[in-house]
CSV table of C-alpha atoms and ligand atoms in Angstrom, one decimal:
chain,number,residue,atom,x,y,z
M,170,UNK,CA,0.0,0.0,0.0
M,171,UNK,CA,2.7,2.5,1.1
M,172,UNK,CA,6.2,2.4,1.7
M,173,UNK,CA,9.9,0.6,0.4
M,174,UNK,CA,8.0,-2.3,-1.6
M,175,UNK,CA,9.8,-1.5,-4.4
M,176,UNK,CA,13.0,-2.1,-3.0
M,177,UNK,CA,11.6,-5.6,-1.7
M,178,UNK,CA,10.4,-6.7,-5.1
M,179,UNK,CA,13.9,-6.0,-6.1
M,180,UNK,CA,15.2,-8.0,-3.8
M,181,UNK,CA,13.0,-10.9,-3.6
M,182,UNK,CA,13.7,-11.2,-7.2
M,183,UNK,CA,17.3,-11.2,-6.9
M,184,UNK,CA,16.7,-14.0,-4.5
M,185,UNK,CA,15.0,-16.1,-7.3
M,186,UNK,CA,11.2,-15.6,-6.5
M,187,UNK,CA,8.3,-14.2,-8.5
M,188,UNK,CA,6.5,-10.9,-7.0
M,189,UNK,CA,3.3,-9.1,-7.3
M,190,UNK,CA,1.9,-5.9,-5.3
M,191,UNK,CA,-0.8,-6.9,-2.9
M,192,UNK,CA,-3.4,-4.4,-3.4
M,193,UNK,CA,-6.6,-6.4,-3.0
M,194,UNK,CA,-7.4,-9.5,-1.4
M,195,UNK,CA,-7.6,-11.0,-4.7
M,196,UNK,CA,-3.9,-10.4,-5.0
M,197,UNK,CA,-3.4,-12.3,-1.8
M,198,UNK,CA,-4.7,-15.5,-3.7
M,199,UNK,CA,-2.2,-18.3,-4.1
M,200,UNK,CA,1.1,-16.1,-2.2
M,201,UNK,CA,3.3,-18.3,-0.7
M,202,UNK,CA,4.8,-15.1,1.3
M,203,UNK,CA,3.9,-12.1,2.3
M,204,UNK,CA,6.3,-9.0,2.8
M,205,UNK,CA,5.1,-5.5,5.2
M,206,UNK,CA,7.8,-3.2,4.2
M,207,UNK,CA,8.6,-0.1,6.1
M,208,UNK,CA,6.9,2.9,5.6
M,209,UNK,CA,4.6,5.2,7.9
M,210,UNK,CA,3.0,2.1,9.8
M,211,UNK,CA,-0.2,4.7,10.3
M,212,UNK,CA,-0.3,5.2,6.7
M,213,UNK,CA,-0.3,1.9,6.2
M,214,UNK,CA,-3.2,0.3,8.6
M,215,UNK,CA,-5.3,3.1,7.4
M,216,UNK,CA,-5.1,2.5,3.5
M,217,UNK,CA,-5.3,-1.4,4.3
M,218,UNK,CA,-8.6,-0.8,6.4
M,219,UNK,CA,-10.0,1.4,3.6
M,220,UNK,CA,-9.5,-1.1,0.4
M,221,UNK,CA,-11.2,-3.9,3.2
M,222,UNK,CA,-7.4,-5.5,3.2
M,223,UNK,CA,-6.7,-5.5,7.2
M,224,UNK,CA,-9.0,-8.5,7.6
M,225,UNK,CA,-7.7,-11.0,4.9
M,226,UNK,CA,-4.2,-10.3,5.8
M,227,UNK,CA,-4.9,-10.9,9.3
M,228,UNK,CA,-6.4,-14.0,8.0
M,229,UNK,CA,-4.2,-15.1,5.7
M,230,UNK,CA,-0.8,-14.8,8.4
M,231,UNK,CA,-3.1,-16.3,10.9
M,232,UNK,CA,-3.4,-19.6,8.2
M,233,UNK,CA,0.8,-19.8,8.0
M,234,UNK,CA,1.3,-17.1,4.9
M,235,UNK,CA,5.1,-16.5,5.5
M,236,UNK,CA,5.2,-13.2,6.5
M,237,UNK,CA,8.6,-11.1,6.1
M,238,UNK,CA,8.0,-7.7,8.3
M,239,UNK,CA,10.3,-4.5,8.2
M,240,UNK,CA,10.2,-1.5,10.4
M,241,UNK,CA,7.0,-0.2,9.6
M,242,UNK,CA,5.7,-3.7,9.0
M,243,UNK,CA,6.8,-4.9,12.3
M,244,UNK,CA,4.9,-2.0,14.1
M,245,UNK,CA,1.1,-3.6,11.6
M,246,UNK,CA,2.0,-6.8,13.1
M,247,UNK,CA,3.1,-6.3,16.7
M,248,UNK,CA,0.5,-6.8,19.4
M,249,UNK,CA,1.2,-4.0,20.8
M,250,UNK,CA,1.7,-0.5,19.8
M,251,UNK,CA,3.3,2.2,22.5
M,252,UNK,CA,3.6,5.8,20.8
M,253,UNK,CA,0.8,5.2,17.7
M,254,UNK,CA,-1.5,7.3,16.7
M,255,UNK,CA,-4.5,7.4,18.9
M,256,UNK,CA,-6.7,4.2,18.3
M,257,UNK,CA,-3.5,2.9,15.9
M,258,UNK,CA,-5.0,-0.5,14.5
M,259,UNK,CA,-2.7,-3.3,13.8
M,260,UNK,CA,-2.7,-6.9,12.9
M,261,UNK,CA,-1.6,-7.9,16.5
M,262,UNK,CA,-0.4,-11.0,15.4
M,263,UNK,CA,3.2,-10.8,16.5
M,264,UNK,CA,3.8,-11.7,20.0
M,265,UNK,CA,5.9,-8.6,20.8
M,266,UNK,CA,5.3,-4.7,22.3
M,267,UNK,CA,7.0,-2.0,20.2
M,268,UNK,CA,7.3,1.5,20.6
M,269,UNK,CA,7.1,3.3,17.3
M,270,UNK,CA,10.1,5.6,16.6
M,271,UNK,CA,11.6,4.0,19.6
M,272,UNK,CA,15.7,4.9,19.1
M,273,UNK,CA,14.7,8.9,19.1
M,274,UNK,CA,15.1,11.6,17.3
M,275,UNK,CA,18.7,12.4,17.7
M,276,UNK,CA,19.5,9.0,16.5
M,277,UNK,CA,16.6,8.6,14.0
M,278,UNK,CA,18.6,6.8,11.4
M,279,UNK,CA,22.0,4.9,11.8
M,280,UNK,CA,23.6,1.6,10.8
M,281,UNK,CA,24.9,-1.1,13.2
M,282,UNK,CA,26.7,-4.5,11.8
M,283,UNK,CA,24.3,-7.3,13.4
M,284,UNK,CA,24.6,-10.8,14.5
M,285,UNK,CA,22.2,-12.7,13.4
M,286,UNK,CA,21.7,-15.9,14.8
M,287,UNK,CA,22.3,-19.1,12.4
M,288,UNK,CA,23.4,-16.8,9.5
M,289,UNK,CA,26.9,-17.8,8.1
M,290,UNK,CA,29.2,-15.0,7.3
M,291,UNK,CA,30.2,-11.4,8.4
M,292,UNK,CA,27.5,-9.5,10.5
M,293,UNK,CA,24.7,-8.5,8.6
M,294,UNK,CA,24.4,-4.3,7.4
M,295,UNK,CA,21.4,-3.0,9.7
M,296,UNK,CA,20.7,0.0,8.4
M,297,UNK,CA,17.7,1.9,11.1
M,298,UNK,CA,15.3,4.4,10.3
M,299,UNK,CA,12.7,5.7,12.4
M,300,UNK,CA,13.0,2.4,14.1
M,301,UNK,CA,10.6,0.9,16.4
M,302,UNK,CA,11.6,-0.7,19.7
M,303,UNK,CA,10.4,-3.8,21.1
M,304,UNK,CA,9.9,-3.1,24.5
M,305,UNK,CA,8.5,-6.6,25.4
M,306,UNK,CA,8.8,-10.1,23.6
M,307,UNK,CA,6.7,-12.8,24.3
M,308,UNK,CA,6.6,-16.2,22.5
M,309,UNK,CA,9.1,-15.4,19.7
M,310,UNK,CA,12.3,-16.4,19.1
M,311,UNK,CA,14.9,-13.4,19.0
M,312,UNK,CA,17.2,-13.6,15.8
M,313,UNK,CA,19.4,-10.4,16.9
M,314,UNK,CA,19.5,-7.9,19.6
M,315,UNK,CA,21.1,-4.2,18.9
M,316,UNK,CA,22.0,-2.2,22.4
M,317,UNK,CA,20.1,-4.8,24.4
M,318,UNK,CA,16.9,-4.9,22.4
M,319,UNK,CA,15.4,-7.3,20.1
M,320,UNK,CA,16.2,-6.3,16.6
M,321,UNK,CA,15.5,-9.4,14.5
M,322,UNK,CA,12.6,-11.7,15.9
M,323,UNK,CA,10.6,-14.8,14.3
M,324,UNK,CA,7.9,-16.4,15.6
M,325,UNK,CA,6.8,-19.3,13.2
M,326,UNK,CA,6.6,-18.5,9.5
M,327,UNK,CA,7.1,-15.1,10.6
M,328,UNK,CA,9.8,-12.9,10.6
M,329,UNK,CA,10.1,-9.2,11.6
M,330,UNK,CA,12.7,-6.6,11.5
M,331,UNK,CA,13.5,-3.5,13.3
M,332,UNK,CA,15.9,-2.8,10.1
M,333,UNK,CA,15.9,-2.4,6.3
M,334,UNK,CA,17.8,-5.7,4.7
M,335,UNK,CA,15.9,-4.2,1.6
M,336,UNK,CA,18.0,-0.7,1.1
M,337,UNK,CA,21.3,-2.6,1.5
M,338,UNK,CA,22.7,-5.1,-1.4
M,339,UNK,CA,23.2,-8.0,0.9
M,340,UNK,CA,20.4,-10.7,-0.2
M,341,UNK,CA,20.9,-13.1,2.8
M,342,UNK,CA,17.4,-12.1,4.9
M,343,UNK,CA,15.2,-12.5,1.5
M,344,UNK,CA,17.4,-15.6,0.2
M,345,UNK,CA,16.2,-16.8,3.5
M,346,UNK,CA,12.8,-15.6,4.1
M,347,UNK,CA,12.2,-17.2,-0.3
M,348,UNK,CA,13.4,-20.7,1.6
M,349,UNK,CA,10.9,-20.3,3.9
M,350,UNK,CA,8.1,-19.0,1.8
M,351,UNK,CA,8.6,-22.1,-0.4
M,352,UNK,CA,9.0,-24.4,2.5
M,353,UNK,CA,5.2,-26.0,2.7
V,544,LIG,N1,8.4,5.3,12.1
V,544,LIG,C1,7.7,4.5,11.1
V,544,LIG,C2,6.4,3.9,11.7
V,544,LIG,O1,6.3,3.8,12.9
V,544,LIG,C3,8.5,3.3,10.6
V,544,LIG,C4,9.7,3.8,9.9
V,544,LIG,C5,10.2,2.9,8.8
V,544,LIG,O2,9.5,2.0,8.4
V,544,LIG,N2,11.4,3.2,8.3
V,544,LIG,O3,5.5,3.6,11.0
């Protein structure tokens, strides 16, 4: 609806799978992933309420749709919401508490190498902007932590990021997010 899809389509592609923009929830038909991308999360919710799209999302992550989530995207799924607009609707699927825009003005965008946990290699290019934190996990399993907070998180065929693997040239996250799309 809104945000750095473009970038992801790129991506995804790069990493050997077939794209499509998911504008109606005939679009959503046959997927075997999904991808939120950053954005404005508010932005987003609001244009996916209007087309009628928040619902068969919701449903269609509920049903195992592997669901790739970045900044913005992780704030649509995250149960909980600290910092949102007023009444700020998500898909509160992901077992997690964010706090949009979390790392603060003065550091509003930066870049941190990251360990990510089970990836071979150097550390992986996180690139932060307008971040949210997560300010309270529950049942997920944390991939990577930056300054003591989750940055990286999964929580069954879904993954979520704090940071942007889409605006850097390393293909490792969506090489490994097309294995687990195809994976069913
Ligand atoms: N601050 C944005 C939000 O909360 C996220 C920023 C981003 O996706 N880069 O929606």
């Amino acid at each position: 609806m809104q945000g750095a899809f473009e970038e992801h389509m790129r991506a995804l592609e790069a990493a050997g799978a077939r794209t499509r923009l998911v504008r109606t929830r005939e679009d959503l038909e046959e997927l075997d992933g999904i991808v939120l991308p950053g954005g404005e999360s508010t932005t987003m919710t609001m244009l996916m309420e209007r087309v009628g799209l928040l619902e068969p999302v919701r449903e269609a992550i509920q049903a195992g749709l592997a669901t790739l989530a970045t900044c913005a995207g992780m704030v649509v799924l995250a149960r909980e919401i600290t910092d949102g607009m007023p009444e700020q609707k998500g898909l509160g699927l992901l077992d997690i508490g964010v706090r949009r825009n979390g790392y603060g003005r003065q550091v509003e965008s930066f870049e941190s190498p990251l360990h990510i946990e089970g990836m071979d290699g150097t550390d992986f290019p996180g690139v932060f902007i307008r971040s949210p934190l997560v300010e309270r996990t529950g049942d997920v399993k944390v991939m990577a932590t930056y300054d003591g907070h989750p940055v990286a998180v999964r929580q069954g065929r879904i993954v979520a990021l704090c940071f942007h693997p889409e605006l850097t040239s390393d293909l490792r996250l969506h090489r490994e997010f097309v294995r687990l799309a195809a994976s069913r």
